[in-house]
Tab-separated table of C-alpha atoms in Angstrom:
chain	number	residue	atom	x	y	z
K	1	UNK	CA	0.000	0.000	0.000
K	2	UNK	CA	1.215	3.481	-0.851
K	3	UNK	CA	-0.140	6.502	1.006
K	4	UNK	CA	0.627	10.211	1.170
K	5	UNK	CA	0.450	12.349	4.291
K	6	UNK	CA	0.863	16.040	5.045
K	7	UNK	CA	4.211	16.396	6.777
K	8	UNK	CA	5.292	19.689	8.332
K	9	UNK	CA	9.072	19.727	8.327
K	10	UNK	CA	11.251	22.819	8.892
K	11	UNK	CA	13.974	22.493	6.253
K	12	UNK	CA	15.274	20.390	3.361
K	13	UNK	CA	18.075	18.961	5.496
K	14	UNK	CA	15.565	17.845	8.142
K	15	UNK	CA	13.418	16.260	5.428
K	16	UNK	CA	16.424	14.312	4.112
K	17	UNK	CA	17.371	13.079	7.607
K	18	UNK	CA	13.781	12.042	8.226
K	19	UNK	CA	13.514	10.237	4.888
K	20	UNK	CA	16.741	8.297	5.518
K	21	UNK	CA	15.543	7.217	8.979
K	22	UNK	CA	12.107	6.165	7.710
K	23	UNK	CA	13.620	4.063	4.905
K	24	UNK	CA	15.546	2.051	7.543
K	25	UNK	CA	12.371	1.011	9.407
K	26	UNK	CA	11.398	-2.644	9.041
K	27	UNK	CA	8.397	-2.977	6.751
K	28	UNK	CA	8.982	0.248	4.826
K	29	UNK	CA	9.364	-0.598	1.144
K	30	UNK	CA	9.883	3.016	0.069
K	31	UNK	CA	9.529	6.507	1.514
K	32	UNK	CA	9.890	10.060	0.313
K	33	UNK	CA	9.767	13.293	2.318
K	34	UNK	CA	9.324	16.350	0.100
K	35	UNK	CA	10.160	19.607	1.842
K	36	UNK	CA	8.708	21.843	-0.884
K	37	UNK	CA	5.289	20.174	-0.961
K	38	UNK	CA	5.362	19.221	2.748
K	39	UNK	CA	4.343	15.642	1.874
K	40	UNK	CA	5.402	12.223	3.103
K	41	UNK	CA	4.886	9.214	0.846
K	42	UNK	CA	5.134	5.787	2.448
K	43	UNK	CA	4.944	2.394	0.775
K	44	UNK	CA	4.527	-0.625	3.068
K	45	UNK	CA	2.661	-3.964	3.057
K	46	UNK	CA	-1.093	-3.626	3.653
K	47	UNK	CA	-1.105	-5.967	6.643
K	48	UNK	CA	1.712	-4.068	8.406
K	49	UNK	CA	0.846	-0.500	7.406
K	50	UNK	CA	-0.651	0.683	10.715
K	51	UNK	CA	2.234	-0.724	12.759
K	52	UNK	CA	4.770	0.762	10.347
K	53	UNK	CA	3.093	4.186	10.614
K	54	UNK	CA	3.272	4.054	14.422
K	55	UNK	CA	6.993	3.401	14.177
K	56	UNK	CA	7.385	6.198	11.624
K	57	UNK	CA	5.646	8.679	13.932
K	58	UNK	CA	7.883	7.718	16.875
K	59	UNK	CA	11.010	7.866	14.717
K	60	UNK	CA	10.053	11.272	13.307
K	61	UNK	CA	9.710	12.715	16.826
K	62	UNK	CA	13.156	11.370	17.761
K	63	UNK	CA	14.868	12.671	14.615
K	64	UNK	CA	13.068	16.034	14.358
K	65	UNK	CA	10.850	16.872	17.365
K	66	UNK	CA	9.194	19.788	15.515
K	67	UNK	CA	7.995	17.560	12.661
K	68	UNK	CA	4.246	16.989	12.440
K	69	UNK	CA	2.815	14.169	10.331
K	70	UNK	CA	-0.938	14.365	9.793
K	71	UNK	CA	-2.208	10.788	9.585
K	72	UNK	CA	-5.940	11.567	9.681
């Protein structure tokens, strides 16, 4: 499953750090954080997607505490 989310990130460098960290999470097949459009694209297996998103949210707060990912 591939989904896009609004992702408020402060700078291009922060977006790159966040993208690299998300790609390392088990279950993430692909990820892209676009600073200009403020979007996060995540591709993960359907049956693991919710668990993967929980991990992504926790990881994002560790990497960049000011980052906000709108999942709803």
